[in-house]
PDB file of C-alpha atoms in Angstrom:
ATOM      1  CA  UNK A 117      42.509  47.989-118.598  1.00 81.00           C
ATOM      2  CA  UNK A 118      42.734  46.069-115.559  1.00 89.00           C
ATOM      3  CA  UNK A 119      41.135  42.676-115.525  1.00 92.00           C
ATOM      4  CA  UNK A 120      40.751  40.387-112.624  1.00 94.00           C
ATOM      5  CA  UNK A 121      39.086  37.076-112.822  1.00 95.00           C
ATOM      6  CA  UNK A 122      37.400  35.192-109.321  1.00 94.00           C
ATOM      7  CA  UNK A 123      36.053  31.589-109.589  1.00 95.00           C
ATOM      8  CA  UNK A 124      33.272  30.755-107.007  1.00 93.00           C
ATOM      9  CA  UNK A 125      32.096  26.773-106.322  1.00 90.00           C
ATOM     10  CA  UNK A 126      34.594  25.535-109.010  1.00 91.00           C
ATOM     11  CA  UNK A 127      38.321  24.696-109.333  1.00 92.00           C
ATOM     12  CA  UNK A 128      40.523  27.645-110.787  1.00 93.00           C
ATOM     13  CA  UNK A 129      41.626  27.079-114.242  1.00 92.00           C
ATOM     14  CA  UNK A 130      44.169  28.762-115.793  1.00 95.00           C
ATOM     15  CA  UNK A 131      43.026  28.201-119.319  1.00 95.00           C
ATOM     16  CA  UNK A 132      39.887  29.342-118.066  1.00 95.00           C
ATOM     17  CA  UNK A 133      41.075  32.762-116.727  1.00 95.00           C
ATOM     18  CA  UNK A 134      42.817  33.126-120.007  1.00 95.00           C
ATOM     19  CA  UNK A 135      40.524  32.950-121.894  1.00 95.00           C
ATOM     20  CA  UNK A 136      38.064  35.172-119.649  1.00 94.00           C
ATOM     21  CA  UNK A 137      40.885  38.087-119.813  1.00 94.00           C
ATOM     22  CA  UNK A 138      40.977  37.639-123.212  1.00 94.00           C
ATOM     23  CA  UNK A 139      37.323  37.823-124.529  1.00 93.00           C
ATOM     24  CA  UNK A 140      36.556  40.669-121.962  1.00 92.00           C
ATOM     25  CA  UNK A 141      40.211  42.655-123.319  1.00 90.00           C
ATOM     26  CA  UNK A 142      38.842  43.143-126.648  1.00 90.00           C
ATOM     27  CA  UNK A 143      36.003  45.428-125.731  1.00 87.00           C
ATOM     28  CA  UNK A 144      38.762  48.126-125.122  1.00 84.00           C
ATOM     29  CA  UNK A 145      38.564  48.454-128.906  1.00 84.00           C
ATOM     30  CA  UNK A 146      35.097  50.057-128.457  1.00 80.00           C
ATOM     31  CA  UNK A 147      36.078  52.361-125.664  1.00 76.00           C
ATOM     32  CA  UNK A 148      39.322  53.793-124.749  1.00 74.00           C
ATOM     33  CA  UNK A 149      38.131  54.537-121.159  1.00 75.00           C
ATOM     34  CA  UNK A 150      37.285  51.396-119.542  1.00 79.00           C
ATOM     35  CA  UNK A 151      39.354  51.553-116.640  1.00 82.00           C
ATOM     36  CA  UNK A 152      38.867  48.227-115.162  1.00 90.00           C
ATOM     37  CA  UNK A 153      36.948  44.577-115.035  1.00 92.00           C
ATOM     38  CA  UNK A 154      35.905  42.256-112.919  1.00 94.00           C
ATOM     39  CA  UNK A 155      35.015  38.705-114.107  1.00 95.00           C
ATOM     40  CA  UNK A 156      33.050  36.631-111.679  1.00 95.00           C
ATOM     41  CA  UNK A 157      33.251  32.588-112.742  1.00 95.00           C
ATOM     42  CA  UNK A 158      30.552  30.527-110.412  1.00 94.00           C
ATOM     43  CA  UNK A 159      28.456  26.853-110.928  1.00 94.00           C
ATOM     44  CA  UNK A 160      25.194  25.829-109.410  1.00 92.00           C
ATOM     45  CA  UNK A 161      24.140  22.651-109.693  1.00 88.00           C
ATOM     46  CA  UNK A 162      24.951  22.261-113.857  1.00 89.00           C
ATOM     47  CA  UNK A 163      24.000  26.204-114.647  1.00 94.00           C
ATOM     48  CA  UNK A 164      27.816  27.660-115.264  1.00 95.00           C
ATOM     49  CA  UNK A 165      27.671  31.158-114.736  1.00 95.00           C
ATOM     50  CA  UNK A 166      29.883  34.168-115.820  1.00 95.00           C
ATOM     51  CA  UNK A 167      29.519  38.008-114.650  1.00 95.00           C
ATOM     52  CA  UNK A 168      30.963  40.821-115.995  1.00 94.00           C
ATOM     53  CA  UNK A 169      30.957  43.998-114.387  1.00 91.00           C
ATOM     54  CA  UNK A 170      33.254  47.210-115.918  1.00 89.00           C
ATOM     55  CA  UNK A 171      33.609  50.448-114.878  1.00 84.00           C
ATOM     56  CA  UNK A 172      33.396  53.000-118.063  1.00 78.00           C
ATOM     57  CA  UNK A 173      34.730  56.174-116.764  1.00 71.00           C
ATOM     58  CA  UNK A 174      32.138  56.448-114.416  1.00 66.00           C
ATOM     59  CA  UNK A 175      29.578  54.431-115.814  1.00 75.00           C
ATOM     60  CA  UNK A 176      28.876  50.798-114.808  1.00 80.00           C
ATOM     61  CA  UNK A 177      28.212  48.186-117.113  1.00 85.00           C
ATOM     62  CA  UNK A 178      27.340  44.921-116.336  1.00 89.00           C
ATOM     63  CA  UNK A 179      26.706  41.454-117.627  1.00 91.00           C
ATOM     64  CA  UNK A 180      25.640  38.252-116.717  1.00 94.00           C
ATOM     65  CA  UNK A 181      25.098  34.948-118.609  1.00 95.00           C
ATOM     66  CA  UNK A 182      23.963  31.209-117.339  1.00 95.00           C
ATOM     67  CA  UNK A 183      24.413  28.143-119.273  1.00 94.00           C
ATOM     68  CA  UNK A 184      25.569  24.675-119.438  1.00 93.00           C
ATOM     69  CA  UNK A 185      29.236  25.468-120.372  1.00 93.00           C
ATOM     70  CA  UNK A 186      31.985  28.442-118.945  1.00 94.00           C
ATOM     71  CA  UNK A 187      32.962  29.083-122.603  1.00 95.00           C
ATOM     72  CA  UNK A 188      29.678  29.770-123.948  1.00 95.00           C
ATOM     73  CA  UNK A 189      28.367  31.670-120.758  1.00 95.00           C
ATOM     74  CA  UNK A 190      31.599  33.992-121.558  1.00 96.00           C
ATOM     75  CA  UNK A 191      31.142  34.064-125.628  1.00 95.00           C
ATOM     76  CA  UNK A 192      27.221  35.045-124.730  1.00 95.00           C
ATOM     77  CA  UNK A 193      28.179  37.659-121.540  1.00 95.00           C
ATOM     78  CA  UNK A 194      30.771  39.351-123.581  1.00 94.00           C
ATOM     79  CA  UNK A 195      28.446  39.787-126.942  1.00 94.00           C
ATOM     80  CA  UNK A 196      26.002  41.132-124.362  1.00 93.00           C
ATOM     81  CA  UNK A 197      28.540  43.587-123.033  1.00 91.00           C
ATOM     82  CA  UNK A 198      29.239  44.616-126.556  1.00 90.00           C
ATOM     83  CA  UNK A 199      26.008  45.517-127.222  1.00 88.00           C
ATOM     84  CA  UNK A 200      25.757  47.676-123.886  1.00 85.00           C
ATOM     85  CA  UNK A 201      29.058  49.682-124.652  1.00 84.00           C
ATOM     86  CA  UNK A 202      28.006  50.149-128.726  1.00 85.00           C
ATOM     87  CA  UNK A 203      25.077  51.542-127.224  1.00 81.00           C
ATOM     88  CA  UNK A 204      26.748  53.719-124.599  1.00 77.00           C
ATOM     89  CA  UNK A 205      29.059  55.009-126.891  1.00 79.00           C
ATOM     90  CA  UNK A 206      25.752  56.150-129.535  1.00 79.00           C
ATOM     91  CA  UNK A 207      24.969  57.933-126.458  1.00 72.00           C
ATOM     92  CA  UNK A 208      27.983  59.617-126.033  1.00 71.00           C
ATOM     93  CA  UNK A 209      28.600  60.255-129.532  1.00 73.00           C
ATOM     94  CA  UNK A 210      24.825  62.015-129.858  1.00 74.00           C
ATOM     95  CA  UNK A 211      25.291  64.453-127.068  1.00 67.00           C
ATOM     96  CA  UNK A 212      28.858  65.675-128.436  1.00 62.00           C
ATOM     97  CA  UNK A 213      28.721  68.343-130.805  1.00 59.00           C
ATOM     98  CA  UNK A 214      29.544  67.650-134.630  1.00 52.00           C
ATOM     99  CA  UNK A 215      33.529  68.166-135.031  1.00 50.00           C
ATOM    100  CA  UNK A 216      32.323  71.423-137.659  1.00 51.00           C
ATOM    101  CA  UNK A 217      32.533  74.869-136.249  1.00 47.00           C
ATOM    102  CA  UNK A 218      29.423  75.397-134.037  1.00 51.00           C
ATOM    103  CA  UNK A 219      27.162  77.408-134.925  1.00 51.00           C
ATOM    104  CA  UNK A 220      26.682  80.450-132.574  1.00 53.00           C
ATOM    105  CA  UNK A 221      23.357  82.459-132.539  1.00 52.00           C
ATOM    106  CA  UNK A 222      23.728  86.293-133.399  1.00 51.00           C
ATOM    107  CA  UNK A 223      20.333  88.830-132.301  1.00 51.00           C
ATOM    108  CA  UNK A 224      20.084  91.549-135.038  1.00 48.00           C
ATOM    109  CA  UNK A 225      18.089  95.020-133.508  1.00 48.00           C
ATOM    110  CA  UNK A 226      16.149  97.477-135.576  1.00 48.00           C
ATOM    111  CA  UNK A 227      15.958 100.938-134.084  1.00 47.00           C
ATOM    112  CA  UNK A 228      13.208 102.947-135.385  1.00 45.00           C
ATOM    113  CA  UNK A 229      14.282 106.456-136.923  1.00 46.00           C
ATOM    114  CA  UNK A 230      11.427 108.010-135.865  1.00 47.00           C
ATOM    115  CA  UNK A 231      12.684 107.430-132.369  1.00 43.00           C
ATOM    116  CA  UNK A 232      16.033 109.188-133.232  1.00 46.00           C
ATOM    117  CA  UNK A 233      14.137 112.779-134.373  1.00 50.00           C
ATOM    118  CA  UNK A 234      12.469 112.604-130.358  1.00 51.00           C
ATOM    119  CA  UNK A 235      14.727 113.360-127.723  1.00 55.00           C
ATOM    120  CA  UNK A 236      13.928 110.596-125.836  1.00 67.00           C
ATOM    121  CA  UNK A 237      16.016 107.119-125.912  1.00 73.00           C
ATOM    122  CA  UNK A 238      15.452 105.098-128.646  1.00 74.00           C
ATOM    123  CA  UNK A 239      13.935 101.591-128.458  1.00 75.00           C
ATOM    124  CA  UNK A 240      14.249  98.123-129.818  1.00 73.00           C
ATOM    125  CA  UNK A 241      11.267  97.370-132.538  1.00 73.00           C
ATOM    126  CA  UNK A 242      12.218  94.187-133.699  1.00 72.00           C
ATOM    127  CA  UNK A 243      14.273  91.132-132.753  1.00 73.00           C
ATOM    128  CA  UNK A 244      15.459  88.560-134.764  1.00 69.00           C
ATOM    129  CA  UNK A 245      17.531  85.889-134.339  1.00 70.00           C
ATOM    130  CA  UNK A 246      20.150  84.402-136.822  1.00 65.00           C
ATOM    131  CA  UNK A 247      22.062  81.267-136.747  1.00 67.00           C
ATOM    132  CA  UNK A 248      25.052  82.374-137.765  1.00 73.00           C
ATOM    133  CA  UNK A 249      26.908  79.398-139.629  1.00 72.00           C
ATOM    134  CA  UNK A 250      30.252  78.445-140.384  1.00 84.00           C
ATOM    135  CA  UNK A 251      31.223  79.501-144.140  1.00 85.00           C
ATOM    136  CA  UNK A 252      33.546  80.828-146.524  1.00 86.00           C
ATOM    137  CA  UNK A 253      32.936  84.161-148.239  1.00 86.00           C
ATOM    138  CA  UNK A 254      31.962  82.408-151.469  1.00 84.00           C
ATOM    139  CA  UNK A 255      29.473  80.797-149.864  1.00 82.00           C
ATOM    140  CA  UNK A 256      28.062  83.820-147.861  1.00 84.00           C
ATOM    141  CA  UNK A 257      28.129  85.596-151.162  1.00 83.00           C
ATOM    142  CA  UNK A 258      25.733  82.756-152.415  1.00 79.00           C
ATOM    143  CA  UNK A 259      23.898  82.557-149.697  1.00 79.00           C
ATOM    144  CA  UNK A 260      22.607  86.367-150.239  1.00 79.00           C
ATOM    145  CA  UNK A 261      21.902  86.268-153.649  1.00 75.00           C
ATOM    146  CA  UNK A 262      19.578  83.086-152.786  1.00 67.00           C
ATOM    147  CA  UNK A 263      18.047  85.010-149.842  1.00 71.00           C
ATOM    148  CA  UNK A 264      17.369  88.180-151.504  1.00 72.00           C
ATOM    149  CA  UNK A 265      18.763  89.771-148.681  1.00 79.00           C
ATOM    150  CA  UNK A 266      21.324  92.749-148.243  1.00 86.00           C
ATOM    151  CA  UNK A 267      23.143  91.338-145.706  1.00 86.00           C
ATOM    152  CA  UNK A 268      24.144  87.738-143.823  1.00 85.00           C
ATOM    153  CA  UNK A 269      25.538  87.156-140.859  1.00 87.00           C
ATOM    154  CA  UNK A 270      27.680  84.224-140.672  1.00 87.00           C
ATOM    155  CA  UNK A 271      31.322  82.816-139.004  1.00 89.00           C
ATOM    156  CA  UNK A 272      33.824  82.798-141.784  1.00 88.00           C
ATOM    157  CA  UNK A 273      35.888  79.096-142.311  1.00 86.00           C
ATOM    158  CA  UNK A 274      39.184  80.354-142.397  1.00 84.00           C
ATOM    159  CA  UNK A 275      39.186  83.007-139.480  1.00 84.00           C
ATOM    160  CA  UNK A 276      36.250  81.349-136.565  1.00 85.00           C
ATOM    161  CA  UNK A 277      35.203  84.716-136.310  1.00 87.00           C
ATOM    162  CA  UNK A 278      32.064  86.311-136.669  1.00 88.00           C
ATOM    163  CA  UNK A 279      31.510  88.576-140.100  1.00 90.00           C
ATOM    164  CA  UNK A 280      28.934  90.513-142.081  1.00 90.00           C
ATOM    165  CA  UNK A 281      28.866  90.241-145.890  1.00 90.00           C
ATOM    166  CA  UNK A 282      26.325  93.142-147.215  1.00 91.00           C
ATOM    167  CA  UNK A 283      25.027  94.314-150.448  1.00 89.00           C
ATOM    168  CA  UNK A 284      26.853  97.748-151.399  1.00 89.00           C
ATOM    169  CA  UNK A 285      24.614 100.144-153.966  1.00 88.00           C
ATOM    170  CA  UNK A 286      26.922  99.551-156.600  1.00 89.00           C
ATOM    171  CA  UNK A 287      25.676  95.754-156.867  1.00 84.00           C
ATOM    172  CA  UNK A 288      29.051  94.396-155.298  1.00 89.00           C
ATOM    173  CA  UNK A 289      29.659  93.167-151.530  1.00 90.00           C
ATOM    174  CA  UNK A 290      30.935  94.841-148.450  1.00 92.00           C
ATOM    175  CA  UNK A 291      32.498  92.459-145.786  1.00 91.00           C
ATOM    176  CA  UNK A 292      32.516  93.812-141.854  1.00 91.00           C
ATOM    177  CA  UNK A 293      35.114  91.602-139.637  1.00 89.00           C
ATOM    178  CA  UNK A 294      35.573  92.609-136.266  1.00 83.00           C
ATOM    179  CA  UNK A 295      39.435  93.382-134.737  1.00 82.00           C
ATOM    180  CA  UNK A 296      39.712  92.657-131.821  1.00 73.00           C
TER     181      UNK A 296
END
C-alpha cells in the first residue's frame, strides 16, 4: 500500500508523518486490496485536522476528523476508517457465495402416457423445480427415506456432478451418474 502524507498551514513533521503512515498502514490487515492512501494534515485557527482518503480496489473511502490535537484527529479518522472498511468488507463478504458447492437448480418433466398411445407429440404436464444440493450418497440415501420419495436429485460431494439416487422394487437404491 502506498501512503503519502501532505501537511497544509503547518510545519512538516517527521514524527508526525510517521506516525500518520503508521496508523493508516494497519488497515491493510482488514483488506488486502487497498492500493493506495492519501493523508491530508491541515490547521485552522486551533481545529487540527486530518483526512484520509483510500482507494479500495475501486471503491473510495474516506475520512475526516477535526480536533484540538494531530494525534487524536488521526487516532479518531483512522477508527472511523476502520469502521467504513469492516463494513465494506460485510458487504463484500454477503454478496460472495458460501465456499460449499453451490447449489444448482435441476427442472424435473412429467410426460403424460396417455399422450404417448396418440400419435401426436407429447407434452409437458408438470414442472417442478429441485434444488439440487451438494451431498454424499449416505446422505441422499437419508434424505429419501425422510421424504418418502422414490427418487432425489442432488450433486454428489466427492464427484461435483449431478446424480439421481432412486428407490429400486426390491427396497434397495439405484444411483444414475452421468459420463460425460
Amino acid at each position: 500500500m502506498d501512503i503519502t502524507v501532505t501537511f497544509r498551514h503547518m510545519e512538516r513533521s517527521d514524527a508526525l508523518e510517521a506516525y500518520a503512515k503508521e496508523k493508516v498502514g494497519r488497515l491493510s490487515k482488514y483488506l488486502d486490496s487497498i492500493l493506495d492512501a492519501h493523508v491530508i494534515l491541515f490547521v485552522e485557527k486551533n481545529r487540527h485536522t486530518a483526512e484520509v482518503t483510500m482507494n479500495v480496489s475501486g471503491v473510495t473511502i474516506n475520512g475526516q476528523e477535526t480536533r484540538e490535537d494531530m494525534y487524536s484527529a488521526l487516532d479518531l479518522v483512522v477508527e472511523k476508517l476502520e469502521r467504513q472498511i469492516k463494513k465494506h468488507k460485510d458487504r463484500i463478504m454477503r454478496r460472495r457465495p458460501a465456499h460449499k458447492l453451490p447449489a444448482k437448480a435441476a427442472t424435473s418433466s412429467i410426460i403424460s402416457s396417455e399422450s404417448m398411445e396418440d400419435s401426436r407429440e407429447p407434452q409437458i404436464i408438470k414442472v417442478e423445480d429441485y434444488t439440487v444440493k451438494p451431498m454424499t450418497l449416505e446422505e441422499a440415501a437419508m434424505q429419501i427415506d425422510l421424504l418418502h420419495n422414490d427418487f432425489l436429485v442432488f450433486t454428489n460431494a466427492g464427484s461435483e456432478k449431478v446424480n439421481v439416487i432412486y428407490r429400486r422394487k426390491d427396497g434397495n437404491y439405484g444411483l444414475i451418474e452421468p459420463v460425460v
